[in-house]
Every structure is written in C-alpha cells, then in structure tokens.
Amino acid sequence: MVDRRDIIGCFALVLVLAAALFAQGKSDNADFDIHAHYTKYEYRIAMRDGVHLFTSVYLPKDSSKTYPFLIGRTPYSIGPYGVDHARNQLGPSPDFDKAGYIFVFQDVRGRYMSEGVFVEENPHLENKKANQVDESTDLYDTIDWLLKNVPNNNGKAGIWGISYGGFYAASSMIDTHPALKAASPQAPMIDLFLGDDAYHGGAFMLSANFDFYSSFVPQKNPQLPSKNHVDFDFGTTDSFDFYLKAGQLSNLRTLLKGDTSLWDDQIRHDTYDDYWQIRNLAPHFKSIHCAVLTVGGWFDAEDLQGPLTEFRAIEKNAPGTPNTLVMGPWVHGGWYRLNGERLGHADFASDTGDYYRKNILFPFFEQYLKGNGDARLPKAYVFETGTNAWRQYSAWPPSNARLKTLYFHANGSLSFDAPGAEASAFDEYVSDPAKPVPFVNYPALDVPQEYMVSDQRFAASRPDVLVYETAVLQEDVTIAGPVSPRLFVSTTGTDSDFDVKLIDVYPTDYPEPKEAEDAAARPRMDVRPPHFTLGDYQQLVRGEPFRGKFRHSFEKPEPFSPGKVENVDFTMPDVNHTFRRGHRIMVQVQSSWFPLTDRNPQTFVNIPNAKPSDFVKATERVYHTAGQASGVQVQVLEAERQQPSK
C-alpha cells in the first residue's frame, strides 16, 4: 500500500527520500538539465471505455535517432503539472536521462488529473469482454496511442515502478502488448493479505496502515495535488503510547477525517476472503511476454514478500520468460538514488545502490529496449549480508541449499541437532495484551525502516519473550531462502499470535565502528540507546508475526482449545545471510509486536470489533521434545557457492 512514499509520485518521492536518505545515505547525482535535453508534453489519452488518463511525455530534443518509451504509472500524482515544469530526474537513475529515452508518466484511474474510479489494488480480469478494463488494458491502450502519436519512437516500450508503482508495473505487464519488451516491478504489491502491506501471517500491520490511510483517501477527479496537505496529528512522539491508549481497532476509525472507505476495507476484510483473493496477481502471471527484472530489498518494511512472490509465480506460470530476481540490503525503495551502504547499526561495506543501478538496472533496459549489449543477468542476483558480497545464482533458492532445522532445546539452547530426552518438555510465558512487546526500544511515530535490523537485546530481557541461542559458531553458516518456523504450542486462550525472530548475535569483542562524534551527523533512523555497543549486538535478520487462528487456513480461522498442543507452521520471507564464525544464531518467540501489528485479544473474536473485556492474559507454551520438536526450518548453503560479483 502501498507505502505513501512510493517513488513514482512527486510529493511521495520527496517523502521517501527525506526518510531514506537519512537511513542509507545519498548517492552522487550529477547535475543534468532536463529542460535542455527534453521537451515536455501533456495528454489526456482515451482508454477503450472512454475514460481519459492524464499522461506526461518527455521527448528528447535530439531527433536524429529513435528512442524507446519508459513508462511509470502511479496513484501518487505525476506532478509537477504544466509543460513548463519538469521533474529533476526522469529515469530510474541519471544514466537513463543521459542515454535518452521517451519518458512517460501517467496518473492511474481516479487519481489526480485522470478520470475514472480508483480501485484499491485493482483486480486483473480474465477473459475480458469488449469494453472491460483493468490495468493491463490501460497500459495496452496507452502504448497503442503512444506508438501512433509520439514521434521518434523505436517501437519498443518498458515499464517500471516502486511500491504501488511496482504493483502497476506488475499488473500492467499481464497480457503483454507486443511493443512491451521489458518490465521492472520494484517492491511490487502482489498479495496485500499474504505478506505485503496489509496483513502478515494474518496479523494486521497496524502502524504502517493507519499512518498511510490517514492521508491516502478517495478523490474527486480530475484534481491537482493539495497545496495544504497536513499530516495526521498523533499528539505524541511515540506511536506505542498512541495506539495503546486508542484501544481496540474500532476506536481508530473515529480519529480519521473525511472518507474512511479505504481504511474500512482493510479492517473489515480480516480473513483471506474474496476481497483479497481476486486482488492476488500471482495466478495471472502466465501471460507475460516481456523480460522481467523484479527488484526488492532484504529490509523492506512494506513490500518484502511481493518481489519474492512475483518472481516465483513467473517461474511457475511463464517458464520461458526472461526472469531475474534482484535483492539487495535495502529499505523500501532504497535502491533508488541511495547508496545503501548501511542501515541503522548494520554496515554493508559498499555502495550497493550505485552498483545495482549501473551494473544491473541500466544494462537490463538498454539490452531489451535498445539492443545495446547483453546484461548477462542470472536468474537471481542477490546481496549476501554478513559477508557483504553480491552473489549470482542460476536458481533461487540456490540449488546447493539444503533444508535443515534449528531446533529449540531446554535451557534456551538452539542447534541443528533434534532434541532427545529433555529436562523439561516446554518453555512458557505469560502474554498480556495490556503490556505488549514493542517492536523498537525507542519512541517512533512511523515504522522506522531500521527496525528490520534493530537490536533485540531489549526484547531478550523480557519475561514474555523466549530466547534460544546456539553455541559460538566455529564455521560460517549461510542461510539462503525462506525461513519457516515449525512450532508445537499450546495456549490458555482461544487465540494467540506467535511472532518469531531470527537474530545474528555479534561477538562480545566485536570492534566498534568509526563514527562522527556529532550526533546530528548520524542518520535519523539510526537511533541508539545510551552507551550502545556492537559487542553482543542482537541484529534482527528476519522476523514475522503469525496469528494462531489461521494455523489451518487463512480463509477459515479456528479457535484453540485451551491447553491442547497444536502445530503452528508458517513461512517468513527469504533471507540471504551469513552468520559468521564467532557469532551466534538466536531465535526469539513472543506473542505481541506492538504497534507494528495490532494486538491479539487472545480470545477467539472478530478482532476489529473486539471489546476491552475480550483482551485477556494467556499462558503460552512452546514444546521441544523428541515428539514435539519446535524449531525453525532454514535452507543452508553447502560449501560450494558462486563467486562474488566483481
């Protein structure tokens, strides 16, 4: 959703860069005079149903050769409007502006200067009738018009976009127009309920969605962006206090102003019902006839799952399609203009953003839209954190990855050895919805992207968090692929969340980084508690919630029987991380992660309508015996590996 900091939109571009520049640093962007090299035109292009979509076109002034179209479609405004007002950058990187493309930007239906009705994550229609429309027909009609009406085009087109723009790139490339030769959906929303912005593991992503829908509302169109936008006033600097005092979800609606229909849809549909299922793009990726470069970030707090889902769906449904997955050590959209050298306390030791833009993204579009060279892209081009190296693989997960399980043991130990006779059969804790476990240990109003690598020592010390840890590693352990908790649990309630975190524990004597003494020079999201040290730092590698009532089905939730031992198995997004020799691997288990997710009342009720009396304490047990061996299944690389990319 959908992060309002989508990269294509004008005001949204400012928002994401303002946040992410602090998180990962700014890359070099040499001055380039757009007005001197491009002429801007604005059109209202008619779709097959008569709706006109507002479109701006930047045409190179050098008419001695032809150029391909590079298209971006967005719900966040394609401003600045007016032919005399140009963007500061047109392509996914400055290299595109200098190389010469016909850049096309379009307000999607029902947003800003385009006509029509906006539909959240507009479903793709199979077997359309004459005048039925979806995003694929809108792009098809747009390309048709461009080919006939914009001079000096070479007959080829590409599309790209990030976040909601990534969704439009993905949904628009289905039933591919013959001229569409390349598409790069980046952080695309593919299934909002199953792992993208709305729900993770059936738990509602509270803070991000309330923050988003406080400003993203239906519009009367056509209309220009408001000059008087005012952010929601939380009345505090700490979202933990704000949401805890607000109480149950139903109370939050009264705090929103104006049309709340988009927020209401997210709350009302709290199971995987028809509303979500028809919006899932993955089944429709069988009619893709262009090269696809799917891009995502290992530390994307909004749409980490989308790129992985899209890549796998294309591999399954359109096996002949040139299909490459790129995953780097980035936050949401962090591969755009940012250097990606660090995030919070995690240091990636190189300018990963510039490497991607010059060696992966730009060669991809040059090859497929201009016939310039061979990008030589593998099936998976992924950054391996821990060793801080780019890897290239012919399959993802890599073919030499083997399934292994990190088993929980008594006394908080963790190992690849299955449990035998244990001193105790389970560990337990009391989960209290009135005192939920926070997801960061500092005040934050939004969802700081840094939380994806944040220090978990504060959580490890809580009595309502279970901690399992390996001995000091004698050799590197590289995990590449999905992370899948396999739990045996019981609860005294009738519903409970089980949040699982995979953590890299640094050695006690880990060297401290050289840093500026001036606190103002530190990234805003790099918030440090007093006397922070990297020795014993518990770096989050992957963490996800899971709402227990969905353990058998996301469509039909079921209550727990108090005290009955049951399986809770789920899969978290992939990682590509090496736990270095001398480090430890840790797993934490808890039953709240607030306000990243909403609170589970721990009674089997419709959570959006839960009453204060529905929120109760529950005792949670996690079992670790030979017959009930809880753990986390991972894919471990064997000794053979690809060489780092140069």
XYZ file of C-alpha atoms in Angstrom:
646
model
C 0.000 0.000 0.000
C 1.194 0.874 -0.556
C 3.612 2.929 1.120
C 2.648 6.529 0.537
C 6.351 7.059 -0.005
C 6.109 5.457 -3.419
C 8.898 6.529 -5.692
C 6.948 7.465 -8.801
C 4.745 10.128 -7.198
C 6.090 13.634 -6.929
C 5.225 14.517 -3.356
C 5.655 10.860 -2.397
C 9.136 10.910 -3.882
C 10.046 13.726 -1.554
C 8.706 11.794 1.431
C 10.566 8.573 0.774
C 13.836 10.285 0.036
C 13.546 12.524 3.066
C 13.252 9.415 5.213
C 15.528 7.036 3.363
C 18.385 9.449 2.748
C 18.857 9.515 6.494
C 18.657 5.740 6.616
C 21.145 4.819 3.917
C 22.890 7.934 2.657
C 22.639 9.877 -0.576
C 24.323 8.778 -3.783
C 26.021 11.086 -6.237
C 23.612 12.616 -8.724
C 25.418 14.825 -11.200
C 23.524 17.881 -12.442
C 21.681 17.312 -15.677
C 19.479 19.959 -17.250
C 16.203 18.242 -18.157
C 14.887 21.380 -19.930
C 17.955 21.499 -22.166
C 17.584 17.915 -23.355
C 13.858 17.139 -23.239
C 10.587 18.743 -24.294
C 7.595 18.006 -22.088
C 4.093 17.344 -23.434
C 0.844 16.581 -21.597
C -2.007 14.466 -22.974
C -5.351 13.015 -21.946
C -5.271 9.561 -23.514
C -8.601 7.836 -24.126
C -8.971 4.258 -22.936
C -11.270 1.727 -24.615
C -14.129 2.582 -22.228
C -13.874 6.322 -22.914
C -12.046 7.284 -19.696
C -9.119 9.679 -20.223
C -5.858 9.161 -18.346
C -3.620 12.161 -17.797
C -0.160 11.476 -19.174
C 3.041 13.492 -19.403
C 5.672 12.706 -22.029
C 9.288 13.885 -22.042
C 10.647 13.684 -25.595
C 14.392 14.003 -26.310
C 15.177 17.151 -28.283
C 17.754 15.276 -30.350
C 15.601 13.980 -33.198
C 18.464 12.395 -35.119
C 17.614 8.940 -33.735
C 14.720 6.983 -32.282
C 14.087 6.117 -28.655
C 12.098 3.570 -26.633
C 9.337 4.513 -24.214
C 9.971 4.072 -20.482
C 6.688 4.276 -18.584
C 5.722 4.857 -14.957
C 2.127 4.638 -13.700
C 1.164 5.838 -10.212
C -1.695 6.786 -7.881
C 0.548 9.401 -6.201
C 0.495 12.195 -8.820
C 2.819 12.640 -11.787
C 3.465 16.281 -10.920
C 4.762 18.805 -11.448
C 1.928 19.673 -13.834
C 2.290 22.093 -16.749
C 4.551 21.734 -19.775
C 6.971 24.342 -18.417
C 7.543 22.415 -15.186
C 9.794 19.371 -15.349
C 10.983 16.716 -12.945
C 14.563 16.837 -11.707
C 15.115 13.239 -12.788
C 13.161 11.223 -15.332
C 14.520 7.696 -15.276
C 15.288 5.138 -12.576
C 18.798 6.640 -12.429
C 20.583 9.621 -14.014
C 22.156 7.267 -16.573
C 18.766 6.865 -18.242
C 18.290 10.618 -18.625
C 21.665 10.970 -20.300
C 21.254 7.895 -22.518
C 17.978 9.113 -23.992
C 14.522 7.581 -23.580
C 10.997 8.851 -24.154
C 9.836 9.078 -20.546
C 6.120 8.638 -19.899
C 4.302 9.250 -16.606
C 0.624 8.534 -16.032
C -1.915 9.193 -13.263
C -3.902 5.977 -12.912
C -7.700 5.878 -12.953
C -9.408 8.023 -10.367
C -6.248 9.714 -9.130
C -5.302 13.354 -9.565
C -5.712 14.505 -13.174
C -7.051 11.225 -14.591
C -10.716 10.395 -14.966
C -12.415 7.243 -13.764
C -12.826 5.440 -10.465
C -9.858 4.365 -8.372
C -9.953 0.767 -7.112
C -7.507 -0.359 -4.429
C -5.055 -2.862 -5.958
C -7.328 -3.117 -8.990
C -8.036 -6.824 -9.761
C -6.930 -8.318 -13.062
C -9.815 -9.583 -15.199
C -9.535 -12.834 -17.124
C -11.457 -13.265 -20.388
C -12.461 -9.623 -20.630
C -15.383 -8.510 -22.743
C -15.116 -5.687 -25.284
C -15.063 -2.635 -23.021
C -13.984 -4.207 -19.724
C -10.838 -2.632 -18.352
C -8.095 -3.321 -15.849
C -4.505 -2.156 -15.522
C -3.287 -4.368 -18.366
C -5.794 -2.849 -20.795
C -4.954 0.671 -19.657
C -1.258 0.124 -20.393
C -2.116 -1.638 -23.668
C -4.238 1.310 -24.830
C -1.621 3.793 -23.648
C 1.169 2.093 -25.599
C -1.042 1.890 -28.680
C -1.660 5.641 -28.519
C 1.996 6.489 -27.849
C 3.233 4.453 -30.812
C 0.884 6.307 -33.154
C 1.199 9.835 -31.764
C 4.692 10.402 -30.333
C 7.437 10.861 -32.940
C 10.931 9.369 -32.955
C 9.957 6.202 -31.082
C 11.664 2.914 -31.952
C 8.543 0.810 -31.455
C 9.597 -0.582 -28.062
C 8.383 0.168 -24.546
C 9.334 -0.658 -20.971
C 7.617 -0.066 -17.646
C 8.926 0.296 -14.121
C 7.748 1.472 -10.719
C 8.288 1.085 -6.981
C 5.759 0.073 -4.292
C 2.301 0.978 -5.594
C 4.104 1.902 -8.806
C 5.559 -1.607 -8.673
C 2.046 -3.016 -8.461
C 1.075 -1.045 -11.577
C 4.164 -2.261 -13.406
C 3.329 -5.861 -12.461
C -0.406 -5.698 -13.182
C 0.082 -3.737 -16.413
C 2.534 -6.204 -17.958
C -0.012 -9.058 -17.902
C -1.482 -9.824 -21.354
C 1.569 -8.075 -22.702
C 1.340 -5.531 -25.519
C 3.616 -6.669 -28.395
C 5.688 -3.489 -28.045
C 6.307 -4.009 -24.310
C 9.730 -5.631 -24.199
C 10.863 -5.083 -20.597
C 9.251 -4.581 -17.183
C 10.784 -3.933 -13.787
C 8.276 -4.130 -10.940
C 10.166 -2.981 -7.835
C 8.828 -3.723 -4.347
C 5.536 -4.665 -6.045
C 2.412 -5.369 -4.018
C 1.299 -8.786 -5.246
C -0.988 -10.022 -2.458
C -1.835 -7.497 0.245
C -3.160 -10.082 2.692
C -0.456 -12.703 2.275
C 2.641 -10.806 3.291
C 2.522 -7.383 1.673
C 1.357 -4.158 3.307
C -1.971 -5.087 4.869
C -1.522 -8.369 6.771
C 1.448 -10.539 7.686
C 0.646 -14.027 8.876
C -2.933 -12.884 9.379
C -1.880 -10.076 11.749
C -2.822 -6.530 10.743
C 0.156 -4.222 10.130
C -1.270 -1.509 12.347
C 1.147 1.407 12.468
C 2.054 1.496 8.779
C -1.540 1.220 7.594
C -3.055 3.799 9.932
C -0.289 6.230 9.025
C -0.910 5.594 5.323
C -4.708 5.798 5.290
C -4.731 8.947 7.371
C -3.717 10.720 4.146
C -4.426 8.330 1.250
C -8.150 8.794 0.648
C -10.549 8.668 -2.328
C -10.512 11.744 -4.570
C -12.889 13.693 -6.742
C -11.081 13.898 -10.020
C -9.569 15.372 -12.050
C -7.826 17.438 -9.377
C -4.381 18.824 -8.690
C -2.467 17.862 -5.531
C -3.479 19.844 -2.485
C -1.224 22.734 -1.536
C -2.338 22.473 2.084
C -1.647 18.863 2.995
C -1.406 18.391 6.767
C -0.077 15.198 8.313
C -2.162 13.432 10.944
C -1.549 14.846 14.403
C -0.771 11.954 16.753
C -0.440 14.288 19.720
C 2.647 12.400 20.869
C 6.087 11.385 19.670
C 5.563 7.714 20.477
C 3.191 5.531 18.455
C 3.334 2.821 21.149
C 1.546 5.126 23.592
C -0.813 6.461 20.910
C -2.116 3.064 19.806
C -2.225 1.592 23.314
C -4.328 4.496 24.563
C -6.548 4.321 21.462
C -7.540 0.805 22.494
C -9.260 -1.603 20.130
C -9.181 -1.166 16.358
C -12.746 0.114 16.175
C -11.714 3.232 18.083
C -9.178 4.279 15.462
C -11.766 4.899 12.757
C -13.216 7.804 14.751
C -9.815 9.518 14.681
C -9.650 9.609 10.878
C -11.125 12.535 8.995
C -13.005 12.505 5.710
C -13.727 9.423 3.613
C -12.514 6.339 5.514
C -13.663 3.718 2.986
C -10.151 2.552 2.052
C -9.209 2.111 5.723
C -12.540 0.381 6.378
C -11.835 -2.173 3.642
C -8.533 -3.133 5.263
C -10.141 -3.636 8.655
C -13.383 -5.256 7.512
C -11.651 -7.956 5.477
C -9.535 -9.542 8.228
C -9.518 -13.027 6.678
C -8.355 -14.129 3.231
C -11.776 -13.644 1.682
C -12.851 -12.900 -1.886
C -11.879 -9.242 -1.498
C -8.219 -10.240 -1.172
C -8.206 -13.327 -3.355
C -9.333 -11.538 -6.510
C -6.573 -8.968 -5.928
C -3.807 -11.550 -5.855
C -1.799 -11.014 -9.046
C 0.291 -14.185 -8.832
C -2.127 -16.540 -10.667
C -2.253 -14.150 -13.637
C 1.464 -14.158 -14.434
C 1.016 -16.810 -17.116
C 0.590 -14.353 -19.986
C 3.858 -12.435 -19.663
C 5.717 -11.885 -22.935
C 8.467 -9.442 -21.939
C 11.687 -9.646 -19.961
C 11.110 -9.095 -16.229
C 13.521 -7.690 -13.646
C 11.937 -7.936 -10.206
C 13.663 -5.845 -7.534
C 13.327 -5.883 -3.754
C 15.123 -5.105 -0.522
C 16.014 -7.568 2.230
C 14.988 -4.907 4.747
C 11.865 -3.572 3.074
C 9.324 -2.978 5.849
C 6.443 -2.633 3.369
C 6.774 -4.998 0.408
C 9.489 -7.566 1.019
C 7.254 -10.503 0.150
C 5.900 -9.059 -3.107
C 9.094 -9.417 -5.185
C 9.620 -12.998 -3.980
C 6.016 -13.937 -4.759
C 6.167 -12.341 -8.203
C 9.459 -13.986 -9.142
C 8.249 -17.444 -8.133
C 4.882 -17.019 -9.847
C 6.534 -16.079 -13.154
C 8.941 -19.006 -12.846
C 5.961 -21.322 -12.354
C 3.408 -19.849 -14.751
C 5.572 -18.377 -17.530
C 8.732 -20.508 -17.527
C 10.027 -19.194 -20.864
C 10.062 -15.572 -19.728
C 13.470 -13.944 -19.101
C 13.004 -13.551 -15.345
C 15.566 -12.184 -12.885
C 15.225 -11.537 -9.151
C 17.365 -8.797 -7.597
C 17.516 -8.463 -3.804
C 19.837 -6.031 -2.073
C 20.390 -4.806 1.518
C 17.846 -2.038 1.114
C 14.844 -0.460 2.753
C 11.651 0.239 0.806
C 12.794 1.927 -2.402
C 16.307 2.275 -1.013
C 17.864 1.186 -4.307
C 16.663 4.431 -5.897
C 19.259 7.235 -5.555
C 20.601 5.958 -2.198
C 23.984 4.386 -1.654
C 22.741 1.503 0.502
C 25.995 1.321 2.423
C 24.392 0.891 5.838
C 21.135 0.703 7.704
C 20.996 1.537 11.373
C 23.866 -0.353 13.002
C 24.278 -2.780 10.085
C 27.141 -1.938 7.731
C 27.166 -3.390 4.199
C 30.652 -2.090 3.347
C 29.966 -0.767 -0.163
C 27.773 1.452 -2.314
C 25.245 -1.256 -3.119
C 22.739 1.160 -4.643
C 25.092 2.534 -7.255
C 26.347 -0.972 -8.068
C 22.788 -2.107 -8.782
C 21.857 0.930 -10.854
C 24.953 0.773 -13.071
C 25.520 -2.981 -13.341
C 22.015 -4.436 -13.236
C 19.150 -2.000 -13.869
C 20.582 0.206 -16.606
C 22.048 -2.696 -18.665
C 18.700 -4.538 -18.431
C 16.682 -1.782 -20.101
C 19.474 -0.932 -22.554
C 19.522 -4.541 -23.750
C 15.800 -5.098 -24.152
C 14.721 -1.629 -25.302
C 17.717 -0.571 -27.416
C 19.555 -3.769 -28.236
C 22.683 -2.409 -26.570
C 24.836 -5.255 -25.298
C 23.942 -8.202 -23.101
C 23.240 -7.530 -19.438
C 24.164 -11.185 -18.726
C 21.733 -11.340 -15.854
C 21.481 -14.586 -13.874
C 18.249 -15.980 -12.508
C 19.000 -14.449 -9.095
C 21.318 -11.512 -8.390
C 21.329 -11.198 -4.614
C 23.352 -9.480 -1.926
C 24.581 -11.704 0.883
C 24.568 -9.858 4.192
C 27.094 -10.908 6.800
C 29.817 -11.406 4.183
C 28.625 -8.286 2.288
C 29.030 -9.715 -1.212
C 26.874 -9.844 -4.343
C 26.087 -13.403 -5.445
C 24.749 -14.724 -8.742
C 22.727 -17.933 -8.871
C 21.079 -19.949 -11.626
C 18.120 -20.635 -9.348
C 16.574 -19.169 -6.208
C 16.921 -20.554 -3.633
C 20.339 -21.773 -4.794
C 20.496 -25.385 -5.910
C 23.093 -26.197 -3.236
C 20.848 -25.020 -0.382
C 19.760 -27.845 1.896
C 16.838 -27.886 4.320
C 17.886 -28.023 7.964
C 16.113 -27.192 11.200
C 17.359 -25.104 14.077
C 15.766 -26.944 16.993
C 14.782 -25.457 20.354
C 16.180 -27.199 23.418
C 15.868 -26.928 27.167
C 17.697 -24.104 28.919
C 17.387 -21.853 25.887
C 19.798 -23.685 23.624
C 19.476 -23.892 19.839
C 21.150 -26.326 17.462
C 20.759 -28.309 14.252
C 20.512 -31.482 16.376
C 16.993 -32.720 17.073
C 16.025 -32.900 20.759
C 16.181 -36.179 22.644
C 15.211 -36.684 26.244
C 14.787 -33.162 27.613
C 14.899 -31.993 31.199
C 11.668 -30.117 30.535
C 9.061 -30.557 27.811
C 8.287 -26.903 27.192
C 9.043 -23.291 27.930
C 6.264 -20.884 28.825
C 5.492 -17.206 29.246
C 2.507 -15.023 30.033
C 1.364 -12.762 27.224
C -0.561 -9.686 28.389
C -2.285 -7.547 25.709
C -2.172 -4.624 28.140
C 1.634 -4.815 28.158
C 2.610 -5.839 24.608
C 6.189 -6.338 23.452
C 7.300 -3.250 21.477
C 8.964 -3.699 18.106
C 11.579 -0.991 18.739
C 13.015 0.267 22.013
C 12.796 3.977 21.260
C 9.954 6.418 20.540
C 8.828 6.350 16.908
C 5.702 7.664 15.224
C 6.009 5.790 11.966
C 7.615 2.426 11.210
C 11.347 3.189 11.152
C 12.938 1.089 8.429
C 15.802 0.450 10.803
C 13.592 -1.932 12.776
C 14.391 -4.623 10.198
C 17.956 -4.846 11.575
C 17.361 -3.381 15.023
C 18.972 -4.569 18.246
C 16.811 -7.126 20.080
C 18.567 -7.088 23.455
C 15.707 -5.111 24.972
C 13.249 -7.869 23.990
C 15.513 -10.721 25.104
C 15.386 -9.422 28.667
C 11.567 -9.505 28.875
C 9.824 -12.376 30.697
C 7.266 -12.667 27.865
C 9.908 -13.432 25.210
C 11.512 -16.865 24.810
C 15.160 -16.899 23.734
C 17.051 -19.789 22.104
C 20.724 -19.442 21.151
C 23.423 -21.598 19.580
C 26.932 -22.027 20.893
C 29.564 -19.821 19.277
C 29.797 -20.806 15.621
C 33.054 -22.463 14.615
C 32.350 -22.012 10.888
C 30.289 -19.637 8.787
C 26.640 -20.648 8.319
C 24.919 -19.198 5.240
C 21.128 -19.285 5.033
C 19.609 -18.623 1.604
C 15.868 -18.907 1.080
C 12.671 -18.903 3.141
C 12.700 -19.095 6.943
C 9.955 -21.389 8.236
C 9.040 -21.725 11.924
C 7.718 -25.159 12.851
C 6.209 -24.822 16.309
C 4.374 -27.059 18.776
C 2.422 -24.753 21.067
C -0.464 -24.521 23.484
C -2.267 -21.559 24.997
C -4.690 -20.967 27.831
C -6.540 -18.599 25.477
C -8.553 -19.371 22.363
C -6.332 -17.356 20.018
C -2.747 -16.095 20.199
C -0.051 -14.657 17.986
C 3.325 -16.337 17.687
C 5.961 -13.893 16.486
C 9.310 -15.436 15.564
C 12.595 -13.579 15.068
C 15.849 -14.915 13.585
C 18.790 -12.971 15.032
C 22.550 -12.646 14.470
C 24.371 -12.219 17.791
C 27.704 -10.454 17.426
C 30.759 -11.467 19.488
C 31.348 -9.629 22.753
C 34.635 -8.227 21.432
C 33.191 -7.049 18.092
C 35.085 -3.889 17.057
C 33.258 -0.590 17.311
C 32.765 1.378 14.070
C 34.375 4.740 13.496
C 31.633 7.334 13.718
C 31.160 11.066 13.728
C 31.045 12.485 17.229
C 28.386 14.975 16.219
C 25.007 13.342 16.930
C 23.440 15.492 14.215
C 25.602 13.689 11.645
C 24.008 10.341 12.492
C 21.158 9.048 10.342
C 17.791 9.957 11.855
C 16.672 6.339 11.868
C 19.923 5.171 13.438
C 18.534 5.778 16.928
C 20.872 4.486 19.612
C 20.203 3.818 23.279
C 22.767 5.253 25.725
C 26.157 3.541 25.714
C 25.272 1.394 22.716
C 27.957 -1.081 21.711
C 28.137 -3.568 18.853
C 29.583 -6.179 21.188
C 26.773 -8.728 21.795
C 24.539 -6.787 19.378
C 21.459 -8.875 18.551
C 20.793 -7.886 14.930
C 17.395 -8.842 13.618
C 17.799 -10.794 10.378
C 14.180 -11.795 9.798
C 11.049 -11.600 11.904
C 7.368 -12.141 11.206
C 4.116 -12.416 13.148
C 1.627 -15.239 12.824
C -1.950 -15.150 14.113
C -2.630 -18.600 15.515
C -6.285 -18.864 14.490
C -5.064 -19.095 10.873
C -2.868 -22.159 11.552
C -5.080 -24.336 9.330
C -6.481 -21.792 6.878
C -6.333 -18.067 6.199
C -9.893 -18.285 4.862
C -11.487 -20.027 7.850
C -9.923 -19.208 11.228
C -10.329 -21.688 14.074
C -10.051 -21.220 17.846
C -7.509 -23.005 20.011
C -8.708 -25.461 22.616
C -7.088 -24.191 25.828
C -4.165 -26.391 26.827
C -4.197 -28.524 23.676
C -0.851 -28.866 21.889
C -1.073 -27.881 18.226
C 1.207 -27.214 15.266
C 1.762 -23.632 14.186
C 3.766 -23.738 10.956
C 4.344 -20.760 8.692
C 6.873 -19.315 6.284
C 8.623 -15.966 6.553
C 10.229 -14.075 3.651
C 13.603 -15.265 2.364
C 16.982 -14.190 3.646
C 20.490 -14.394 2.229
C 22.648 -14.010 5.302
C 25.874 -15.489 6.600
C 26.242 -15.923 10.344
C 29.980 -15.521 10.665
C 32.341 -17.695 12.635
C 32.473 -16.353 16.194
C 28.830 -15.182 16.068
C 25.786 -16.985 17.481
C 22.375 -17.691 15.965
C 19.406 -16.730 18.108
C 15.655 -17.236 17.808
C 13.132 -15.293 19.857
C 9.455 -16.201 20.241
C 6.809 -13.834 21.610
C 3.068 -13.151 21.240
C 2.898 -9.423 20.528
C 4.906 -6.995 18.418
C 3.306 -3.642 19.002
C 2.326 -1.408 17.298
C 3.927 -2.977 14.231
C 0.927 -5.312 14.381
C -2.396 -4.927 16.139
C -2.898 -6.654 19.469
C -4.452 -10.097 19.570
C -7.100 -10.160 22.353
C -6.163 -13.822 22.882
C -9.815 -14.734 22.710
C -11.398 -16.044 19.520
C -13.360 -12.972 18.449
C -13.633 -10.737 15.414
C -10.668 -8.529 16.305
C -11.826 -5.324 14.556
C -14.933 -5.428 16.773
C -13.245 -6.686 19.953
C -14.366 -5.111 23.227
C -11.988 -4.195 26.075
C -13.227 -7.222 28.046
C -12.099 -9.524 25.226
C -8.424 -8.723 25.850
C -7.070 -11.244 28.372
C -3.763 -12.629 29.566
C -2.764 -16.048 28.277
C -0.034 -18.513 29.165
C 1.792 -19.654 26.042
C 3.841 -22.835 25.912
C 6.376 -23.835 23.252
C 7.328 -27.537 23.288
C 10.713 -29.039 22.463
C 10.682 -32.804 22.994
C 11.555 -35.561 20.541
C 7.901 -35.973 19.572
C 7.096 -32.252 19.657
C 10.286 -30.679 18.357
C 9.795 -26.965 17.794
C 12.294 -25.118 15.654
C 12.913 -23.001 12.592
C 13.475 -24.620 9.214
C 16.075 -22.888 7.033
C 17.987 -23.552 3.833
C 21.722 -23.786 4.488
C 24.248 -23.452 1.684
C 26.716 -26.253 1.325
C 30.412 -25.467 0.804
C 30.072 -24.938 -2.969
C 28.978 -21.373 -3.774
C 29.028 -18.896 -6.589
C 31.888 -16.439 -6.754
C 31.229 -12.864 -5.625
C 30.351 -10.465 -8.436
C 33.125 -8.137 -9.444
